[in-house]
Coordinates of C-alpha atoms in Angstrom, one line a residue:
M192 CA -33.2 62.5 111.5
T193 CA -31.8 59.0 110.8
I194 CA -33.1 57.2 107.8
Q195 CA -33.4 53.5 108.1
L196 CA -33.5 51.3 105.0
F197 CA -35.6 48.2 104.2
Q198 CA -37.9 48.6 107.3
G199 CA -40.8 47.5 105.2
L200 CA -39.1 44.1 104.6
R201 CA -38.7 43.2 108.3
G202 CA -40.6 40.3 109.8
V203 CA -40.7 38.2 106.6
K204 CA -39.8 34.5 107.1
H205 CA -38.6 32.1 104.4
A206 CA -42.0 30.3 104.5
D207 CA -43.7 33.6 103.7
L208 CA -41.7 34.3 100.4
P209 CA -43.9 32.2 98.0
N210 CA -47.1 34.1 99.1
E211 CA -45.2 37.5 99.0
I212 CA -44.0 36.7 95.4
L213 CA -47.5 35.7 94.3
A214 CA -48.8 38.9 95.8
G215 CA -46.3 40.8 93.8
I216 CA -47.5 39.2 90.5
T217 CA -51.0 40.1 91.5
L218 CA -49.9 43.7 92.2
A219 CA -48.4 43.9 88.7
A220 CA -51.7 42.7 87.3
L221 CA -53.4 45.5 89.1
M222 CA -50.9 48.2 88.3
I223 CA -50.5 47.7 84.6
P224 CA -54.1 48.5 83.6
L225 CA -54.6 51.1 86.3
N226 CA -51.3 53.0 85.7
I227 CA -52.1 53.1 82.0
G228 CA -55.6 54.4 82.7
Y229 CA -54.4 57.0 85.2
A230 CA -51.8 58.2 82.7
Q231 CA -54.6 58.7 80.2
V232 CA -56.6 60.6 82.9
A233 CA -53.6 62.9 83.4
G234 CA -53.3 63.3 79.6
L235 CA -49.9 61.6 79.5
P236 CA -48.4 58.9 77.2
I237 CA -49.0 55.3 78.3
T238 CA -45.4 54.7 78.9
V239 CA -45.3 57.4 81.6
G240 CA -47.8 55.3 83.6
L241 CA -45.8 52.1 83.2
Y242 CA -42.5 53.8 84.0
S243 CA -44.2 55.0 87.3
A244 CA -44.4 51.3 88.3
L245 CA -40.7 50.6 88.1
L246 CA -38.0 52.5 90.0
P247 CA -40.5 54.6 92.1
L248 CA -41.9 51.4 93.6
I249 CA -38.4 50.0 94.3
A250 CA -37.5 53.3 96.0
F251 CA -40.6 53.4 98.2
A252 CA -40.0 49.7 99.2
I253 CA -36.5 50.7 100.3
F254 CA -37.3 53.8 102.3
S255 CA -40.8 53.2 103.6
T256 CA -41.3 52.0 107.2
S257 CA -44.8 50.7 106.4
R258 CA -44.8 47.0 105.5
Q259 CA -48.0 47.2 103.4
L260 CA -48.5 50.7 102.0
V261 CA -48.3 50.6 98.2
A262 CA -47.1 53.7 96.4
G263 CA -48.3 54.6 92.9
P264 CA -50.3 57.0 90.7
D265 CA -53.8 57.7 92.2
A266 CA -57.0 58.7 90.5
A267 CA -57.4 61.9 92.4
I268 CA -53.8 62.9 91.8
S269 CA -54.0 62.1 88.1
A270 CA -57.1 64.2 87.7
L271 CA -55.6 67.1 89.6
L272 CA -52.4 66.8 87.6
G273 CA -54.2 66.8 84.3
S274 CA -56.4 69.7 85.1
S275 CA -53.4 71.7 86.2
L276 CA -51.2 71.0 83.2
V277 CA -53.9 72.0 80.6
A278 CA -53.6 75.5 81.8
F279 CA -50.0 75.6 80.4
A280 CA -50.0 73.3 77.4
V281 CA -52.2 70.8 75.5
P282 CA -51.6 67.1 76.0
T283 CA -50.3 66.7 72.4
D284 CA -47.6 69.3 73.0
P285 CA -44.2 67.7 74.1
R286 CA -44.0 70.5 76.7
Y287 CA -47.0 69.0 78.5
T288 CA -45.1 65.8 79.4
Q289 CA -42.0 67.9 80.5
L290 CA -44.3 69.9 82.8
A291 CA -45.5 66.6 84.3
Y292 CA -42.0 65.6 85.1
A293 CA -41.3 69.0 86.6
I294 CA -44.3 68.9 88.9
T295 CA -43.3 65.4 90.0
L296 CA -39.8 66.7 91.1
L297 CA -41.5 69.8 92.7
C298 CA -43.6 67.4 94.8
A299 CA -40.4 65.6 95.8
F300 CA -38.9 68.9 96.9
I301 CA -42.0 69.7 99.0
F302 CA -41.9 66.3 100.6
F303 CA -38.3 66.8 101.6
L304 CA -39.1 70.1 103.1
F305 CA -42.0 68.6 105.1
W306 CA -39.6 65.8 106.2
Y307 CA -36.8 68.2 107.2
F308 CA -39.0 70.6 109.2
K309 CA -41.3 67.8 110.4
L310 CA -44.3 69.4 108.9
G311 CA -46.3 66.2 108.1
F312 CA -48.7 67.2 110.8
L313 CA -50.0 70.0 108.6
A314 CA -52.0 67.4 106.6
N315 CA -54.1 67.0 109.7
F316 CA -55.5 70.5 109.1
L317 CA -57.4 69.1 106.1
S318 CA -60.7 68.3 107.9
K319 CA -62.7 65.2 107.0
A320 CA -65.4 67.4 105.4
V321 CA -63.0 69.3 103.2
L322 CA -61.1 66.2 102.1
A323 CA -64.4 64.2 101.4
G324 CA -65.8 67.0 99.4
F325 CA -62.7 67.7 97.4
I326 CA -61.9 64.1 96.6
S327 CA -65.5 63.4 95.7
G328 CA -65.5 66.3 93.3
L329 CA -62.4 64.9 91.6
G330 CA -63.9 61.5 91.5
I331 CA -67.1 62.7 89.8
E332 CA -64.9 64.6 87.3
V333 CA -62.8 61.6 86.5
L334 CA -65.8 59.3 86.2
T335 CA -67.4 61.7 83.7
S336 CA -64.3 61.7 81.6
Q337 CA -64.3 57.8 81.6
I338 CA -67.9 57.7 80.6
K339 CA -67.1 59.7 77.5
K340 CA -64.5 57.1 76.6
I341 CA -66.9 54.2 77.3
M342 CA -69.4 55.8 74.9
G343 CA -66.8 56.5 72.3
I344 CA -67.8 60.1 71.8
S345 CA -65.9 63.4 72.1
V346 CA -67.3 66.4 74.0
E347 CA -66.1 69.9 73.2
A348 CA -67.9 71.8 76.0
D349 CA -65.9 73.6 78.6
G350 CA -66.9 73.0 82.3
W351 CA -68.3 69.9 84.0
F352 CA -72.0 70.8 83.8
R353 CA -71.8 71.8 80.1
E354 CA -69.9 68.5 79.4
V355 CA -72.7 66.5 81.1
F356 CA -75.4 68.2 79.1
E357 CA -73.6 67.7 75.8
L358 CA -72.8 64.1 76.8
I359 CA -76.5 63.4 77.4
G360 CA -77.4 65.1 74.1
N361 CA -75.0 62.9 72.1
V362 CA -75.9 59.7 73.8
F363 CA -77.4 58.2 70.6
E364 CA -74.1 58.8 68.8
A365 CA -72.3 56.3 71.1
N366 CA -70.5 53.4 69.4
F367 CA -72.2 50.1 70.3
Y368 CA -69.0 48.1 70.4
T369 CA -67.2 50.6 72.5
V370 CA -70.0 50.7 75.0
A371 CA -70.2 46.9 75.1
I372 CA -66.4 46.7 75.8
G373 CA -66.5 49.4 78.5
V374 CA -69.6 48.1 80.3
G375 CA -68.4 44.5 79.9
S376 CA -65.1 45.3 81.6
I377 CA -67.0 46.7 84.6
V378 CA -69.2 43.6 84.8
I379 CA -66.2 41.3 84.7
I380 CA -64.5 43.2 87.5
R381 CA -67.6 43.3 89.6
L382 CA -68.4 39.7 89.0
L383 CA -65.0 38.4 89.8
K384 CA -64.8 40.5 92.9
R385 CA -67.9 38.7 94.1
V386 CA -67.2 35.1 93.1
A387 CA -63.3 35.1 93.1
P388 CA -62.0 38.1 95.0
K389 CA -58.4 37.0 94.8
V390 CA -58.4 37.0 90.9
P391 CA -57.2 40.3 89.4
G392 CA -60.4 41.3 87.6
A393 CA -58.9 44.3 85.9
L394 CA -56.3 42.1 84.2
V395 CA -58.9 39.5 83.2
A396 CA -61.1 42.2 81.7
L397 CA -58.2 43.6 79.7
I398 CA -57.2 40.1 78.4
V399 CA -60.8 39.2 77.4
M400 CA -61.6 42.5 75.7
T401 CA -58.3 42.7 73.9
M402 CA -58.9 39.1 72.5
L403 CA -62.4 40.2 71.4
V404 CA -61.0 43.2 69.6
S405 CA -58.4 41.0 67.9
W406 CA -60.8 38.2 66.8
L407 CA -63.7 40.4 65.7
H408 CA -61.4 43.2 64.3
L409 CA -63.3 45.8 66.3
D410 CA -60.5 48.3 65.8
Q411 CA -61.9 48.6 62.3
R412 CA -65.4 49.2 63.6
G413 CA -64.7 52.4 65.5
V414 CA -63.2 50.9 68.7
S415 CA -60.2 53.0 69.8
V416 CA -57.1 51.0 70.9
L417 CA -53.8 51.9 72.5
G418 CA -51.7 51.4 69.4
E419 CA -48.0 50.9 69.2
I420 CA -46.2 51.2 72.6
P421 CA -42.4 51.8 72.7
S422 CA -40.6 48.8 74.3
G423 CA -37.7 49.1 76.7
L424 CA -36.9 50.5 80.1
P425 CA -36.8 54.2 80.9
T426 CA -33.7 56.3 80.8
L427 CA -32.6 59.4 82.8
T428 CA -35.0 62.3 82.1
I429 CA -34.3 65.9 82.9
P430 CA -37.4 68.1 82.6
Q431 CA -36.8 70.9 80.0
V432 CA -38.6 73.7 81.9
T433 CA -37.8 77.1 83.4
F434 CA -37.8 78.3 87.0
G435 CA -40.9 80.3 86.2
D436 CA -42.7 77.0 85.3
F437 CA -41.8 75.6 88.7
V438 CA -43.4 78.6 90.3
K439 CA -46.6 78.3 88.3
L440 CA -46.9 74.6 89.2
L441 CA -46.4 75.2 92.9
P442 CA -50.1 75.4 93.9
A443 CA -50.9 72.1 92.2
A444 CA -47.8 70.4 93.7
L445 CA -48.8 71.5 97.2
A446 CA -52.3 70.1 96.6
I447 CA -50.9 66.8 95.4
C448 CA -48.6 66.6 98.4
G449 CA -51.4 67.5 100.8
I450 CA -53.7 64.7 99.4
T451 CA -50.8 62.2 99.5
L452 CA -50.0 63.0 103.1
A453 CA -53.5 63.1 104.4
E454 CA -54.4 59.7 102.8
G455 CA -51.0 58.0 102.8
L456 CA -50.1 58.5 106.4
L457 CA -53.6 57.6 107.5
V458 CA -53.6 54.3 105.6
A459 CA -50.1 53.5 106.8
R460 CA -51.0 54.0 110.4
N461 CA -54.2 52.0 110.2
Y462 CA -52.5 48.9 108.8
A463 CA -49.6 49.3 111.2
Q464 CA -52.0 49.3 114.1
Q465 CA -53.9 46.3 112.8
R466 CA -50.8 44.2 112.1
G467 CA -48.8 45.3 115.2
Y468 CA -45.6 47.1 113.8
P469 CA -44.3 50.7 114.1
V470 CA -44.5 53.3 111.4
D471 CA -42.3 56.4 111.3
A472 CA -44.5 59.1 109.8
D473 CA -41.6 61.4 109.1
Q474 CA -39.7 58.8 107.2
E475 CA -42.8 58.0 105.2
V476 CA -42.8 61.6 104.0
F477 CA -39.1 61.2 103.1
G478 CA -40.0 58.0 101.3
F479 CA -42.6 59.8 99.2
G480 CA -39.9 62.4 98.3
V481 CA -37.4 59.8 97.1
T482 CA -40.2 58.0 95.2
N483 CA -41.2 61.2 93.3
V484 CA -37.5 61.9 92.5
A485 CA -37.3 58.5 91.0
A486 CA -40.5 59.0 89.0
G487 CA -39.6 62.5 87.8
L488 CA -36.1 61.5 86.6
T489 CA -37.2 58.2 84.9
G490 CA -40.2 59.4 82.9
G491 CA -42.9 58.8 85.5
F492 CA -45.4 61.1 87.0
S493 CA -46.6 62.1 90.5
I494 CA -46.7 59.2 93.0
G495 CA -49.0 59.1 95.9
A496 CA -50.4 56.3 98.1
S497 CA -52.8 53.8 96.7
A498 CA -55.4 52.7 99.3
S499 CA -57.1 50.3 96.9
R500 CA -53.8 48.4 96.0
T501 CA -52.8 48.4 99.7
A502 CA -56.1 46.8 100.6
A503 CA -55.7 44.3 97.8
M504 CA -52.2 43.3 99.0
D505 CA -53.5 42.9 102.6
S506 CA -56.4 40.7 101.4
V507 CA -54.0 38.2 99.8
G508 CA -51.9 38.0 103.0
S509 CA -49.0 40.2 102.1
R510 CA -47.2 41.7 105.1
S511 CA -44.1 43.3 103.5
Q512 CA -42.9 45.5 100.7
I513 CA -41.7 42.5 98.7
P514 CA -44.8 42.7 96.4
S515 CA -43.7 46.1 95.3
L516 CA -40.2 44.8 94.3
V517 CA -41.7 41.8 92.5
G518 CA -44.4 43.9 90.8
A519 CA -41.8 46.4 89.5
G520 CA -39.9 43.4 88.1
V521 CA -42.9 42.0 86.3
V522 CA -43.7 45.4 84.8
A523 CA -40.1 45.6 83.6
V524 CA -40.5 42.3 81.8
V525 CA -43.7 43.5 80.2
L526 CA -42.0 46.6 78.9
L527 CA -39.1 44.6 77.5
F528 CA -40.9 41.8 75.8
F529 CA -44.7 42.2 75.7
T530 CA -45.6 45.7 74.5
Q531 CA -46.8 44.4 71.2
Q532 CA -49.5 42.5 73.0
L533 CA -50.8 45.8 74.4
A534 CA -51.3 47.5 71.1
L535 CA -54.9 46.2 70.6
L536 CA -55.9 46.9 74.1
P537 CA -59.2 48.9 73.9
N538 CA -59.3 52.3 75.5
A539 CA -62.9 51.6 76.5
A540 CA -61.8 48.7 78.6
L541 CA -59.3 50.9 80.4
A542 CA -62.0 53.5 80.9
G543 CA -64.2 50.8 82.5
I544 CA -61.4 49.8 84.8
V545 CA -60.7 53.4 85.9
A546 CA -64.4 54.1 86.3
N547 CA -64.8 51.1 88.5
A548 CA -61.8 52.3 90.6
V549 CA -62.8 56.0 90.9
V550 CA -66.3 55.3 92.1
K551 CA -64.7 54.6 95.5
L552 CA -63.5 58.2 95.5
I553 CA -67.1 59.6 95.7
E554 CA -67.4 59.5 99.5
V555 CA -71.2 59.0 99.6
D556 CA -71.1 57.3 103.0
D557 CA -68.9 60.0 104.5
L558 CA -71.2 62.7 103.1
Q559 CA -74.3 60.9 104.5
E560 CA -72.6 60.6 107.9
L561 CA -71.7 64.3 107.9
F562 CA -75.3 65.2 107.0
K563 CA -76.6 63.2 109.9
V564 CA -74.0 64.1 112.6
R565 CA -72.8 67.6 111.7
R566 CA -74.8 69.5 109.2
S567 CA -72.4 72.5 109.0
E568 CA -69.5 70.3 107.9
F569 CA -71.7 68.6 105.3
W570 CA -72.3 72.0 103.6
V571 CA -68.5 72.6 103.8
A572 CA -68.0 69.3 101.9
I573 CA -70.7 70.2 99.3
A574 CA -69.0 73.6 98.8
C575 CA -65.7 71.9 98.1
L576 CA -67.3 69.4 95.8
L577 CA -69.1 72.0 93.7
S578 CA -66.0 74.3 93.6
V579 CA -64.1 71.4 91.9
L580 CA -66.9 70.8 89.4
V581 CA -67.7 74.5 88.7
L582 CA -64.3 76.2 89.0
G583 CA -61.9 73.3 88.4
P584 CA -59.6 71.4 90.8
L585 CA -57.0 74.2 91.1
A586 CA -59.6 76.7 92.3
G587 CA -61.1 73.9 94.4
V588 CA -57.7 73.5 96.1
V589 CA -57.8 77.2 97.1
I590 CA -61.4 77.1 98.3
A591 CA -60.7 73.8 100.2
F592 CA -57.7 75.4 102.0
L593 CA -59.7 78.5 102.9
L594 CA -62.6 76.4 104.2
S595 CA -60.1 74.3 106.2
V596 CA -58.8 77.5 107.9
V597 CA -62.3 78.8 108.6
D598 CA -63.3 75.4 110.0
L599 CA -60.2 75.4 112.2
L600 CA -60.8 78.9 113.5
R601 CA -64.4 78.0 114.2
R602 CA -63.4 75.0 116.2
A603 CA -60.8 77.0 118.1
S604 CA -63.2 79.8 119.0
H605 CA -65.8 77.3 120.4
P606 CA -63.8 74.6 122.2
P607 CA -65.8 71.9 124.0
T608 CA -66.3 72.8 127.7
A609 CA -67.7 71.1 130.7
V610 CA -68.9 72.5 134.0
L611 CA -68.2 70.6 137.2
A612 CA -70.7 70.8 140.1
G613 CA -69.8 70.1 143.6
V614 CA -71.5 67.1 145.3
P615 CA -70.7 65.9 148.8
G616 CA -67.8 63.5 148.4
K617 CA -67.4 63.7 144.6
Y618 CA -67.7 65.9 141.5
R619 CA -70.1 65.4 138.7
F620 CA -70.6 66.8 135.2
V621 CA -73.8 68.9 134.9
E622 CA -73.4 70.6 131.6
A623 CA -71.3 70.2 128.5
S624 CA -71.1 72.2 125.3
R625 CA -70.4 70.8 121.9
Y626 CA -69.1 72.3 118.7
P627 CA -71.7 74.5 117.2
E628 CA -73.7 73.1 114.3

């Protein structure tokens, strides 16, 4: 099991460097608002999101064999992490952040086990239906939480359906300025994506909305802002938790690893096939392990694969891991010299950015396709989606796993068959069975 370094940097010529560096600056412009937003989704301090864009990105760039896959916090992972941690502590409790570091290191350990025993194939047992339903449920849950921030109201109800009803009942209590900032951010991102797709809309939205808050003093009119952010680079962090805490966090860590492998390896293989270079799936698993060690020990949180940022880098012509290295450098500069400029950044703008990103998690197209092609799997997906919304992501993980096993056994018990009929001089198929609906 030989580990090869810097495979993601191969094939880059000197003439390509200016474009790769520019792509890295663009990546940083995407990461800063999204990482902050995903940290908030997980209930973690802002700096945890920014620290996740430093050493973890560098580690992945060194160990990944994919030349384009971008590692980083993901909306689904952030939602799963946050819903898991609230069972053990509240976000304002310092222990909450320590548990986030612990689950990140636990994910790293699981990734290393998967790499050592070559178990990455287990991610294939998560069927398309199960994955689509589970991820869609997480997407709906995250989107609801961001709508609350865009409206500027708090909801005390427990459970997704109760939250929605209370949210609708309190709609007239929404802060006008907060709503305008949140909706305005979404409009800016959507508009720029249409007329200038290479411009980082999320960064433009943040700059515009932060300037408006500063000029109009909207922070004095009920608009929530980030506030003071500690400057400086992260230091070595050892989670202050017990062995029992690691055991309790194991189900959530397994779910995070499963989602990362199912999505990350698929994205890496797709881009490798399109661009004509090899990818070592086992080393990718190892790379995710190293990346999460780097995150857990430097104040970051669970790192997965970002399909959206990978697509963004591909669209600007990047063909290497150089943007990850450059992006980490840009974020380090921001942490050292520009944290004061982030103090007036409105939370509603971040909510708009995250809401725009997580809409893609709601797999409407996949669900429609399942409904048309294989109705039984459509209902499996709906069961997973509802289990997340009704029972929570952790219970949803268990149900998704059980449904995956049931679906696998169903397929194995009814394999596709064909009957050959003899015809003078040749054979022909006369009957074929499909998977049962």
